[in-house]
mmCIF file of C-alpha atoms in Angstrom:
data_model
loop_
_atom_site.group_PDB
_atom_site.id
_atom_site.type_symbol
_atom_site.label_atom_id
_atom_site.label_comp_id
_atom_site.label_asym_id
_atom_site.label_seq_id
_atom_site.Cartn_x
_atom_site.Cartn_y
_atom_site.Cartn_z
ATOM 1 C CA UNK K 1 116.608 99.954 71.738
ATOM 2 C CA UNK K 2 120.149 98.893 72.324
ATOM 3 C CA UNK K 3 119.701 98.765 75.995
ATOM 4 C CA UNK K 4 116.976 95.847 76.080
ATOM 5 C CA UNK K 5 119.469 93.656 73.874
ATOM 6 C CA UNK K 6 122.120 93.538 77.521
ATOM 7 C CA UNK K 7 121.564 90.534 79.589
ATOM 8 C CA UNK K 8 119.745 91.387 83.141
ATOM 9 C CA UNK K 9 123.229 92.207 84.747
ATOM 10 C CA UNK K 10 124.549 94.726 82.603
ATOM 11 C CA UNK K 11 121.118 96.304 82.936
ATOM 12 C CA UNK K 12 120.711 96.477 86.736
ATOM 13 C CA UNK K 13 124.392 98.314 86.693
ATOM 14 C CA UNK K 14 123.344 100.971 84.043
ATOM 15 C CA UNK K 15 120.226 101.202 86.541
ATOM 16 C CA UNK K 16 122.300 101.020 89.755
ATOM 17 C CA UNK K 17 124.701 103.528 88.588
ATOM 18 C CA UNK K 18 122.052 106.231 88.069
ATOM 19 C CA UNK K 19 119.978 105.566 91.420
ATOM 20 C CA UNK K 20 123.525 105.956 93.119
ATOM 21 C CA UNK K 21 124.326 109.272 91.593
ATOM 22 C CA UNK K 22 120.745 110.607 91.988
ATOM 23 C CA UNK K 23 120.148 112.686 95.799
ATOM 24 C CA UNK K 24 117.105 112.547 97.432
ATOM 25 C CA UNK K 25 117.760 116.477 98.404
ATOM 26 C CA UNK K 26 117.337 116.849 94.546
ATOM 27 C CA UNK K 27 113.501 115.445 95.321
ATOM 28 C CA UNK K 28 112.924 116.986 98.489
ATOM 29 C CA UNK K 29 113.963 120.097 97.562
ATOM 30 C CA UNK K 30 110.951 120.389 94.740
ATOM 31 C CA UNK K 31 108.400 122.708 95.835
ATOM 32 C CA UNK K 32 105.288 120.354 96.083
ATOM 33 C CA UNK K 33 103.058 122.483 94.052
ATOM 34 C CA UNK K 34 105.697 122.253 90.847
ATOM 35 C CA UNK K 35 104.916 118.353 91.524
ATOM 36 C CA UNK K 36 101.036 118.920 91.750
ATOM 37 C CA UNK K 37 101.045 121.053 88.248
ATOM 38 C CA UNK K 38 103.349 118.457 86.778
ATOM 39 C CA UNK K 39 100.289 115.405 88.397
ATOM 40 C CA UNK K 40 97.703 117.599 87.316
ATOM 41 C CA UNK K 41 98.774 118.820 83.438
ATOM 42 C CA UNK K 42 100.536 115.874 82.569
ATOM 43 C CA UNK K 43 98.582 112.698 81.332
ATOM 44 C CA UNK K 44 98.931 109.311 83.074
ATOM 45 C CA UNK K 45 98.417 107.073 79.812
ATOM 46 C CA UNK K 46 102.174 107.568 78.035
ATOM 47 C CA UNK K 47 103.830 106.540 81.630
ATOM 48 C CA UNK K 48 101.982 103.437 81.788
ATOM 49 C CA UNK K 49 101.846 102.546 78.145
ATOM 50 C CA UNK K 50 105.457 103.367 77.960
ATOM 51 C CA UNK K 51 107.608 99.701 77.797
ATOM 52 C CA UNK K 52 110.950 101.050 79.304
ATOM 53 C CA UNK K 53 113.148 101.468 82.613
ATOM 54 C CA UNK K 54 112.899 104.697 82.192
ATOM 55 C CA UNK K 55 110.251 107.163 82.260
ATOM 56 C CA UNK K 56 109.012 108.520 78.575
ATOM 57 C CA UNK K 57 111.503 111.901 77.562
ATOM 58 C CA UNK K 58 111.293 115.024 79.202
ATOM 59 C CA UNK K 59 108.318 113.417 82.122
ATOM 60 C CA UNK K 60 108.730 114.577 85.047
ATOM 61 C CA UNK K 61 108.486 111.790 88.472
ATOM 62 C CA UNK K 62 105.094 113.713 90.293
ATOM 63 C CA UNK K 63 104.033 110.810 92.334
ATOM 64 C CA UNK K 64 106.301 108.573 95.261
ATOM 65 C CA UNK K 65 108.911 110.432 93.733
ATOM 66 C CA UNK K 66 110.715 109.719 97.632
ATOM 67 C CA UNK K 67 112.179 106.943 98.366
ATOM 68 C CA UNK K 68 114.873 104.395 98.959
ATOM 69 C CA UNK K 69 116.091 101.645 96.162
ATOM 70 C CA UNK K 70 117.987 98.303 97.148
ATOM 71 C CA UNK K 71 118.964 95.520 94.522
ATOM 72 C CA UNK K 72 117.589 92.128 95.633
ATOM 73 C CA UNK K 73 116.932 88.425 94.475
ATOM 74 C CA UNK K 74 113.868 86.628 94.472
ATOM 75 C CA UNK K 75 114.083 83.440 96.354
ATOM 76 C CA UNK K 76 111.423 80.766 97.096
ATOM 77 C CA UNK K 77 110.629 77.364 98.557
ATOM 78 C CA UNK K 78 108.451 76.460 95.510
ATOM 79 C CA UNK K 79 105.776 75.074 97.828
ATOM 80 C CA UNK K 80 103.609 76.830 95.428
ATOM 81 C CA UNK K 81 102.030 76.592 91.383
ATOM 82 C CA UNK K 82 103.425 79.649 90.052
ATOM 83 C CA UNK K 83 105.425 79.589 87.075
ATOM 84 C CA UNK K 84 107.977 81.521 85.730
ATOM 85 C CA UNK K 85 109.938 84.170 87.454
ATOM 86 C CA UNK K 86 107.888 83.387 90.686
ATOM 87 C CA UNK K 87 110.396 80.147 90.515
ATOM 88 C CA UNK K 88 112.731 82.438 91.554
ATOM 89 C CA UNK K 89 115.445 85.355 90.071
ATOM 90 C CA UNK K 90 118.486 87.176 90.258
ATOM 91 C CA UNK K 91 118.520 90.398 88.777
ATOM 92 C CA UNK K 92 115.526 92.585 90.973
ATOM 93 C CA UNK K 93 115.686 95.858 92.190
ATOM 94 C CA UNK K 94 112.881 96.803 94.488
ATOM 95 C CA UNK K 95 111.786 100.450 95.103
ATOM 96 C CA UNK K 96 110.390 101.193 98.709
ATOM 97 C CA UNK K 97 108.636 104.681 98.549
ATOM 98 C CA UNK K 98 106.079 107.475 99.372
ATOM 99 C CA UNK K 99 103.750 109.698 97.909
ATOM 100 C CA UNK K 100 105.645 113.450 98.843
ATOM 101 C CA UNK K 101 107.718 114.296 102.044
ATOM 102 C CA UNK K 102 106.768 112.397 105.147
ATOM 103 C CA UNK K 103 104.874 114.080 108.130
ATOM 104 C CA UNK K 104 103.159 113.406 111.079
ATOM 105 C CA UNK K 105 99.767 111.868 110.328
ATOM 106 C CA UNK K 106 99.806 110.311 107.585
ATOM 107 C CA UNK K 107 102.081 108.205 104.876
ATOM 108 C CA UNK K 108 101.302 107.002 101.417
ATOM 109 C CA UNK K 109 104.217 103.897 100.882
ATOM 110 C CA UNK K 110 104.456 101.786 98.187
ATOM 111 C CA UNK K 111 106.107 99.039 96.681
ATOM 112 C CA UNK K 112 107.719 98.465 92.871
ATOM 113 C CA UNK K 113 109.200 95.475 91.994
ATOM 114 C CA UNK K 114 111.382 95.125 88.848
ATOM 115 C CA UNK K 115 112.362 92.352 87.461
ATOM 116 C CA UNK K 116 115.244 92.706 85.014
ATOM 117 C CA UNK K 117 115.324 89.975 82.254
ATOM 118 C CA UNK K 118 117.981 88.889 79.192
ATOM 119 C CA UNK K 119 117.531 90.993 75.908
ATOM 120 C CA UNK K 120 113.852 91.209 77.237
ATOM 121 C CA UNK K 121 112.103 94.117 78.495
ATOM 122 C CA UNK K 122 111.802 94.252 82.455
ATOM 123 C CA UNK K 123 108.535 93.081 83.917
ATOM 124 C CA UNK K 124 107.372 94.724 87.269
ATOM 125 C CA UNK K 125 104.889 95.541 89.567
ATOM 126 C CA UNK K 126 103.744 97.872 92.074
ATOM 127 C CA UNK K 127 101.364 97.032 95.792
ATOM 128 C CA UNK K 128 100.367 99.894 97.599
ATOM 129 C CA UNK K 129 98.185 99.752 101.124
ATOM 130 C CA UNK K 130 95.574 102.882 99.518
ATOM 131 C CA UNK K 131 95.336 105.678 96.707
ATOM 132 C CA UNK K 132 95.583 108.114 99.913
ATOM 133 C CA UNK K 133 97.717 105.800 102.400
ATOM 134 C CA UNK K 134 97.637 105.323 105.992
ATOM 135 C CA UNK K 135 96.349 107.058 109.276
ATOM 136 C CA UNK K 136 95.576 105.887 112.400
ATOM 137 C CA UNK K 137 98.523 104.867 115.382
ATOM 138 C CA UNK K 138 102.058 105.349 114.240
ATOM 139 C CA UNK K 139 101.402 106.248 109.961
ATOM 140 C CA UNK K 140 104.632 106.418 109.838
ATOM 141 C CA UNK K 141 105.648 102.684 110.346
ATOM 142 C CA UNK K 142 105.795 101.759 106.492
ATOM 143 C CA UNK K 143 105.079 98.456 107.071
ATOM 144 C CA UNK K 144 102.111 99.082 109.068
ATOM 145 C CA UNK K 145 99.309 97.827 106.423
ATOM 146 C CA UNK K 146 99.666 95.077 104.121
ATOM 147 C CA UNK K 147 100.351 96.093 100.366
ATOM 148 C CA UNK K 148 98.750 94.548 97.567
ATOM 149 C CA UNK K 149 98.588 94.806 93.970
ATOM 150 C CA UNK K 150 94.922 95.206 93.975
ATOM 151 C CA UNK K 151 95.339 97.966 96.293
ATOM 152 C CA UNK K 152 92.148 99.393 97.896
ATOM 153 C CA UNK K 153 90.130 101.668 95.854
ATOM 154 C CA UNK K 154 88.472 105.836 96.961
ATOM 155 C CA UNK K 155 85.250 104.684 98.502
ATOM 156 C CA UNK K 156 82.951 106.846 95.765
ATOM 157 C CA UNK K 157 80.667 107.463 98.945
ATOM 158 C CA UNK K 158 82.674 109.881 100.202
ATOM 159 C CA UNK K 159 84.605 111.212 97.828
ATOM 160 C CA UNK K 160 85.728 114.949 98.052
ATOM 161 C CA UNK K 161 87.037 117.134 95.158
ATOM 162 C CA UNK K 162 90.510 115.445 95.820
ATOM 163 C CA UNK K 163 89.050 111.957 95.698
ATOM 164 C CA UNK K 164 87.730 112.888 92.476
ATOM 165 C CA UNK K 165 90.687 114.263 91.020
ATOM 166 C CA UNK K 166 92.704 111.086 92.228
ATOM 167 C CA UNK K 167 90.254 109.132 90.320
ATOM 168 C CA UNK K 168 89.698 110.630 86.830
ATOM 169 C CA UNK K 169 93.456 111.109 86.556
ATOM 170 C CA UNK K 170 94.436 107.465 87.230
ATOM 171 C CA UNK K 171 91.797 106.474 84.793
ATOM 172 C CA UNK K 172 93.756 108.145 82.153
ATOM 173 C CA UNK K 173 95.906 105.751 81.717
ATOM 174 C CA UNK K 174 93.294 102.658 83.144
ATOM 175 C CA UNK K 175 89.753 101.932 84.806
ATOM 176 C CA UNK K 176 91.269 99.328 86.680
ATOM 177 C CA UNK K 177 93.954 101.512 87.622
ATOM 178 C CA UNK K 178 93.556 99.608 91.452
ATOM 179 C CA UNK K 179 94.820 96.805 89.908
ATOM 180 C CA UNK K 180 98.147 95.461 88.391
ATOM 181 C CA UNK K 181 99.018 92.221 87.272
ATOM 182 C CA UNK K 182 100.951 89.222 87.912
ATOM 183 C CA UNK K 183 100.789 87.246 84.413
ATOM 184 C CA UNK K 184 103.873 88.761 83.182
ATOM 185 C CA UNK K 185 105.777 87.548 85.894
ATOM 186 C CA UNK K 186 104.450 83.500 85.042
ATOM 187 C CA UNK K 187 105.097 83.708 81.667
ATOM 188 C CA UNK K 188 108.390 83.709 80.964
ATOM 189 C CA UNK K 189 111.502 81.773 83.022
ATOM 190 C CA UNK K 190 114.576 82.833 84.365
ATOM 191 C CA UNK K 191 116.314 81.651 81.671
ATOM 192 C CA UNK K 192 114.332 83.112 78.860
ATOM 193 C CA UNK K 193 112.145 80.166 77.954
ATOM 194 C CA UNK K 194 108.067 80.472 77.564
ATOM 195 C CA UNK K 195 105.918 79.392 80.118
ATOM 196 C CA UNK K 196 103.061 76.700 77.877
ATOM 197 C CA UNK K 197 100.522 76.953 80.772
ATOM 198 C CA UNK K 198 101.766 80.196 83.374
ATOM 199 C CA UNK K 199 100.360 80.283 86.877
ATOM 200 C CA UNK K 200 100.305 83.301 88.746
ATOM 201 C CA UNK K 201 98.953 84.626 92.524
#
């Protein structure tokens, strides 16, 4: 499309624009079982296959659909191997979030990290502490847990009904759906140029 022939800037403004004139009353004010039908009917495999900012036409946002948005940068030492954007960028905007309204025992945050590149499709990724979040002393402290892309799976021991469901819907789209990668990220520089041999955490 038009859109991923703008350089990064122009793209984090269209981006920044809509995030500003969205409310999070708009979100909140959802009744949470219109966001479970939506999770439940909808398939998870056109989200994730879909390359875009954007989610797919007419898809509805059912999970960490609350949250708060901030545009960063991407800065480093480069005491480290990795290639590519890990070198450092400009043009990020980082999504801190959780799964539904927040209450008093537990919270599901996550982490999405997009990085917007020159007439090239964004490259991002996600770390989350657990499928079903945090308990335990103060849940809601986001930063409580460390986050990871290869987030910690249901233990299949004890899975109830919900477990299950959790599972086989996330496996629409993957059956490594605990995982995301960092390759992406290596491959390609700031300035556009291939990566011959990318490194990546």
């Amino acid at each position: 499309s038009q859109y991923q022939t703008l350089t990064a800037s122009e793209k984090t403004k269209i981006l920044w624009d809509n995030i500003e004139s969205s409310t999070i009353e708009s979100q909140i004010e959802v009744n949470p079982m219109t966001k479970l039908f939506g999770f439940l009917w909808n398939s998870f495999a056109p989200t994730f296959k879909y390359v875009s900012d954007e989610l797919p036409p007419d898809r509805p946002k059912t999970v960490h659909y609350i949250g708060a948005a901030a545009k960063a940068k991407f800065e480093t030492s480069n005491e480290h191997p990795f290639t590519g954007l890990f070198k450092g960028h400009r043009n990020l905007i980082v999504s801190l979030s959780n799964n539904g309204p927040v209450n008093a025992t537990t919270l599901s945050p996550g982490i999405a990290v997009k990085f917007l590149r020159d007439k090239l499709a964004s490259v991002n990724f996600v770390a989350l502490v657990s499928i079903l979040g945090q308990t335990g002393t103060n849940p809601q402290n986001f930063f409580l847990n460390e986050m990871s892309n290869h987030f910690r799976d249901v233990d299949s021991s004890a899975e109830t009904a919900i477990l299950t469901l959790l599972n086989s819907k996330f496996r629409e789209s993957s059956q490594l759906f605990t995982m995301v990668g960092l390759s992406s990220i290596s491959s390609i520089d700031s300035e556009g140029n291939s990566v011959k041999e990318p490194k990546f955490p």
